[in-house]
C-alpha positions as a Python dict, from the first residue, in 0.01 Angstrom:
ca = {
    (1, 'X'): (0, 0, 0),
    (2, 'X'): (-170, -91, -342),
    (3, 'X'): (-387, 226, -235),
    (4, 'X'): (-113, 466, -250),
    (5, 'X'): (24, 308, -555),
    (6, 'X'): (363, 136, -381),
    (7, 'X'): (333, -177, -621),
    (8, 'X'): (643, -388, -569),
    (9, 'X'): (452, -617, -318),
    (10, 'X'): (638, -971, -220),
    (11, 'X'): (444, -1231, -98),
    (12, 'X'): (657, -1545, 100),
    (13, 'X'): (414, -1830, 136),
    (14, 'X'): (420, -2244, 148),
    (15, 'X'): (464, -2337, -166),
    (16, 'X'): (95, -2526, -132),
    (17, 'X'): (-89, -2185, -67),
    (18, 'X'): (68, -1991, -387),
    (19, 'X'): (-215, -2064, -605),
    (20, 'X'): (-505, -1953, -305),
    (21, 'X'): (-301, -1643, -225),
    (22, 'X'): (-342, -1519, -626),
    (23, 'X'): (-705, -1658, -630),
    (24, 'X'): (-777, -1459, -317),
    (25, 'X'): (-622, -1163, -407),
    (26, 'X'): (-808, -1147, -750),
    (27, 'X'): (-1135, -1253, -605),
    (28, 'X'): (-1130, -1030, -321),
    (29, 'X'): (-931, -730, -381),
    (30, 'X'): (-919, -779, -806),
    (31, 'X'): (-523, -750, -757),
    (32, 'X'): (-306, -960, -1019),
    (33, 'X'): (-19, -1163, -895),
    (34, 'X'): (276, -1373, -1043),
    (35, 'X'): (374, -1684, -882),
    (36, 'X'): (747, -1718, -950),
    (37, 'X'): (886, -2050, -915),
    (38, 'X'): (1156, -2257, -1127),
    (39, 'X'): (1000, -2252, -1416),
    (40, 'X'): (810, -1912, -1446),
    (41, 'X'): (1172, -1749, -1356),
    (42, 'X'): (1357, -1951, -1630),
    (43, 'X'): (1092, -1857, -1914),
    (44, 'X'): (1090, -1468, -1764),
    (45, 'X'): (1488, -1490, -1870),
    (46, 'X'): (1478, -1658, -2167),
    (47, 'X'): (1230, -1395, -2264),
    (48, 'X'): (1470, -1092, -2194),
    (49, 'X'): (1361, -964, -1836),
    (50, 'X'): (1670, -979, -1632),
    (51, 'X'): (1495, -888, -1316),
    (52, 'X'): (1185, -1157, -1315),
    (53, 'X'): (1119, -1005, -931),
    (54, 'X'): (1050, -694, -1089),
    (55, 'X'): (688, -742, -1182),
    (56, 'X'): (501, -449, -1317),
    (57, 'X'): (136, -408, -1149),
    (58, 'X'): (133, -726, -996),
    (59, 'X'): (186, -885, -618),
    (60, 'X'): (492, -1139, -643),
    (61, 'X'): (456, -1457, -505),
    (62, 'X'): (678, -1697, -423),
    (63, 'X'): (740, -2003, -174),
    (64, 'X'): (987, -1976, 108),
    (65, 'X'): (1196, -2280, -57),
    (66, 'X'): (1240, -2057, -421),
    (67, 'X'): (1282, -1715, -245),
    (68, 'X'): (1560, -1871, -32),
    (69, 'X'): (1718, -2023, -303),
    (70, 'X'): (1711, -1663, -534),
    (71, 'X'): (1807, -1459, -233),
    (72, 'X'): (2021, -1224, -410),
    (73, 'X'): (1815, -1140, -688),
    (74, 'X'): (1572, -1028, -397),
    (75, 'X'): (1784, -854, -207),
    (76, 'X'): (1813, -578, -537),
    (77, 'X'): (1451, -494, -571),
    (78, 'X'): (1328, -203, -392),
    (79, 'X'): (1047, -396, -225),
    (80, 'X'): (717, -151, -42),
    (81, 'X'): (618, -437, 143),
    (82, 'X'): (726, -806, 239),
    (83, 'X'): (467, -1070, 355),
    (84, 'X'): (550, -1365, 550),
    (85, 'X'): (225, -1626, 558),
    (86, 'X'): (276, -1902, 815),
    (87, 'X'): (569, -1698, 923),
    (88, 'X'): (642, -1905, 1255),
    (89, 'X'): (838, -2121, 1002),
    (90, 'X'): (1089, -1805, 1068),
    (91, 'X'): (1101, -1863, 1473),
    (92, 'X'): (1449, -2002, 1492),
    (93, 'X'): (1637, -1744, 1292),
    (94, 'X'): (1850, -1594, 1582),
    (95, 'X'): (1971, -1988, 1689),
    (96, 'X'): (2340, -2005, 1570),
    (97, 'X'): (2242, -2344, 1388),
    (98, 'X'): (1878, -2241, 1298),
    (99, 'X'): (1723, -2238, 934),
    (100, 'X'): (1989, -2157, 698),
    (101, 'X'): (1652, -2076, 486),
    (102, 'X'): (1509, -1823, 740),
    (103, 'X'): (1823, -1645, 758),
    (104, 'X'): (1917, -1600, 381),
    (105, 'X'): (1532, -1411, 397),
    (106, 'X'): (1636, -1215, 636),
    (107, 'X'): (1953, -1082, 537),
    (108, 'X'): (1826, -1043, 147),
    (109, 'X'): (1476, -829, 286),
    (110, 'X'): (1648, -676, 610),
    (111, 'X'): (1538, -303, 502),
    (112, 'X'): (1173, -296, 347),
    (113, 'X'): (867, -317, 548),
    (114, 'X'): (720, -639, 654),
    (115, 'X'): (458, -779, 763),
    (116, 'X'): (473, -1119, 913),
    (117, 'X'): (122, -1365, 962),
    (118, 'X'): (51, -1677, 1120),
    (119, 'X'): (-225, -1835, 1300),
    (120, 'X'): (-36, -2086, 1520),
    (121, 'X'): (28, -1968, 1897),
    (122, 'X'): (394, -2002, 2003),
    (123, 'X'): (373, -2286, 2266),
    (124, 'X'): (727, -2385, 2334),
    (125, 'X'): (949, -2098, 2421),
    (126, 'X'): (913, -1709, 2442),
    (127, 'X'): (1257, -1714, 2219),
    (128, 'X'): (1072, -1838, 1940),
    (129, 'X'): (905, -1483, 1978),
    (130, 'X'): (1244, -1302, 1955),
    (131, 'X'): (1358, -1504, 1630),
    (132, 'X'): (985, -1361, 1496),
    (133, 'X'): (1070, -1028, 1621),
    (134, 'X'): (1402, -1005, 1525),
    (135, 'X'): (1332, -1066, 1139),
    (136, 'X'): (1127, -696, 1180),
    (137, 'X'): (1418, -545, 1401),
    (138, 'X'): (1743, -709, 1532),
    (139, 'X'): (1732, -466, 1830),
    (140, 'X'): (1360, -401, 1909),
    (141, 'X'): (1325, -596, 2245),
    (142, 'X'): (1731, -614, 2271),
    (143, 'X'): (1981, -892, 2209),
    (144, 'X'): (1953, -1252, 2260),
    (145, 'X'): (2121, -1300, 2567),
    (146, 'X'): (1952, -1027, 2761),
    (147, 'X'): (1585, -1111, 2629),
    (148, 'X'): (1681, -1464, 2772),
    (149, 'X'): (1756, -1326, 3094),
    (150, 'X'): (1490, -1064, 3118),
    (151, 'X'): (1212, -1262, 2987),
    (152, 'X'): (1255, -1659, 2932),
    (153, 'X'): (1494, -1760, 3200),
    (154, 'X'): (1416, -1753, 3624),
    (155, 'X'): (1407, -1365, 3610),
    (156, 'X'): (1048, -1406, 3419),
    (157, 'X'): (829, -1220, 3673),
    (158, 'X'): (476, -1094, 3597),
    (159, 'X'): (669, -761, 3609),
    (160, 'X'): (894, -819, 3335),
    (161, 'X'): (637, -1026, 3113),
    (162, 'X'): (433, -665, 3150),
    (163, 'X'): (704, -472, 3006),
    (164, 'X'): (759, -695, 2737),
    (165, 'X'): (409, -694, 2644),
    (166, 'X'): (455, -297, 2614),
    (167, 'X'): (750, -359, 2431),
    (168, 'X'): (576, -574, 2189),
    (169, 'X'): (263, -366, 2138),
    (170, 'X'): (398, -153, 1858),
    (171, 'X'): (524, -404, 1648),
    (172, 'X'): (298, -731, 1723),
    (173, 'X'): (-109, -720, 1662),
    (174, 'X'): (-297, -1017, 1819),
    (175, 'X'): (-637, -1057, 1712),
    (176, 'X'): (-851, -1295, 1915),
    (177, 'X'): (-1164, -1480, 1829),
    (178, 'X'): (-1372, -1259, 2052),
    (179, 'X'): (-1260, -950, 1844),
    (180, 'X'): (-1367, -1113, 1535),
    (181, 'X'): (-1706, -1166, 1651),
    (182, 'X'): (-1770, -818, 1790),
    (183, 'X'): (-1671, -670, 1473),
    (184, 'X'): (-1912, -865, 1326),
    (185, 'X'): (-1679, -999, 1039),
    (186, 'X'): (-1730, -1368, 1088),
    (187, 'X'): (-2023, -1551, 1305),
    (188, 'X'): (-1867, -1872, 1435),
    (189, 'X'): (-2098, -2132, 1492),
    (190, 'X'): (-2158, -2195, 1884),
    (191, 'X'): (-2017, -2479, 2023),
    (192, 'X'): (-2188, -2708, 2247),
    (193, 'X'): (-1930, -2936, 2403),
    (194, 'X'): (-2074, -3276, 2549),
    (195, 'X'): (-1885, -3613, 2675),
    (196, 'X'): (-2063, -3909, 2578),
    (197, 'X'): (-1982, -4292, 2699),
    (198, 'X'): (-1928, -4615, 2538),
    (199, 'X'): (-1776, -4938, 2568),
    (200, 'X'): (-1581, -5083, 2291),
    (201, 'X'): (-1719, -5409, 2109),
    (202, 'X'): (-1494, -5696, 2114),
    (203, 'X'): (-1372, -5658, 1773),
    (204, 'X'): (-1334, -5294, 1875),
    (205, 'X'): (-1097, -5398, 2189),
    (206, 'X'): (-853, -5667, 1967),
    (207, 'X'): (-805, -5438, 1695),
    (208, 'X'): (-695, -5171, 1980),
    (209, 'X'): (-497, -5406, 2145),
    (210, 'X'): (-317, -5529, 1814),
    (211, 'X'): (-235, -5208, 1705),
    (212, 'X'): (-88, -5096, 2078),
    (213, 'X'): (141, -5426, 2048),
    (214, 'X'): (247, -5316, 1699),
    (215, 'X'): (357, -4986, 1817),
    (216, 'X'): (499, -5098, 2045),
    (217, 'X'): (771, -5354, 1854),
    (218, 'X'): (1095, -5275, 1833),
    (219, 'X'): (1163, -5448, 1515),
    (220, 'X'): (899, -5277, 1221),
    (221, 'X'): (995, -5144, 954),
    (222, 'X'): (686, -4868, 1023),
    (223, 'X'): (844, -4737, 1335),
    (224, 'X'): (1130, -4899, 1469),
    (225, 'X'): (1284, -4916, 1764),
    (226, 'X'): (1365, -4535, 1793),
    (227, 'X'): (963, -4472, 1736),
    (228, 'X'): (853, -4103, 1741),
    (229, 'X'): (633, -4008, 2037),
    (230, 'X'): (422, -3804, 1844),
    (231, 'X'): (406, -3994, 1551),
    (232, 'X'): (311, -4278, 1736),
    (233, 'X'): (41, -4056, 1879),
    (234, 'X'): (-106, -3982, 1569),
    (235, 'X'): (-144, -4352, 1496),
    (236, 'X'): (-329, -4392, 1772),
    (237, 'X'): (-599, -4094, 1712),
    (238, 'X'): (-680, -4240, 1380),
    (239, 'X'): (-739, -4548, 1576),
    (240, 'X'): (-937, -4411, 1795),
    (241, 'X'): (-1128, -4201, 1520),
    (242, 'X'): (-1195, -4457, 1278),
}
C-alpha cells in the first residue's frame, strides 16, 4: 500500500506495543510513524490541526482504548489500510454483550481495507473465528445463527468443516512454523525434549505443602473463597519453577 502511495495507514495495537511498532517500522522498513494518544492528540488540536488522525506521510499508531474513544474522529478519515495487531481481542464482537470497544471500532472502520494479525490460536470456540471474520465482512460466512448451526453445533461434520475451510481461504492466511522454516526466513533452534525425574528434598516438600494449604484456604486476602482456578494454577507453576 505504501509503495502504491496509499499513505493513510492506521495501526491499532495494544498500548504496550505502540513504541515497538514505531521502532520496527523505522528500522525494518524506513517508515515514519505517529503515535497518537490523549496528550499528542490534545497538542495537535492546540496547534491548529483539527484532524490529528490525518497524518501526512506517516503511519498512525493508536491503542485499542484510544481508538475506540475517538471512533468518531477515526470514522471520517478515508483510510487506505487498517491493521489490528493482537486481533484476537476482537473475537467476541459478534455477541450482544460483547466488547463495546470492539463494536465501536467495527462500526467506525467498516469500509476500509483491513488486516487482522494474531499469533494466538482460537481454542475455545469456532464462534470466535466467526467474530474475527465479521470484522472484515459481516456476510462472508453467513449470519451468526447459520454459522453456529453448520460449523459450531451438532451438525459440524468433517464435510461441513471442509466447506468452511474453503470459504475462509480468501480472507484467512495461516502461516505455520514449518512454512517459515521452508521459506528460509528463520532457522529455529531444534528442540530435543527429555524427561528428568527428581525427588524433592524435605524443605521443598514442606514448602509445597504449605503453599498448597494456603491456596486451599477460604479466608485469604490473596484468593478468598472464590479462587480462580487459573490464578491458583499460575501460583503452583511459579512454585514448581522456583
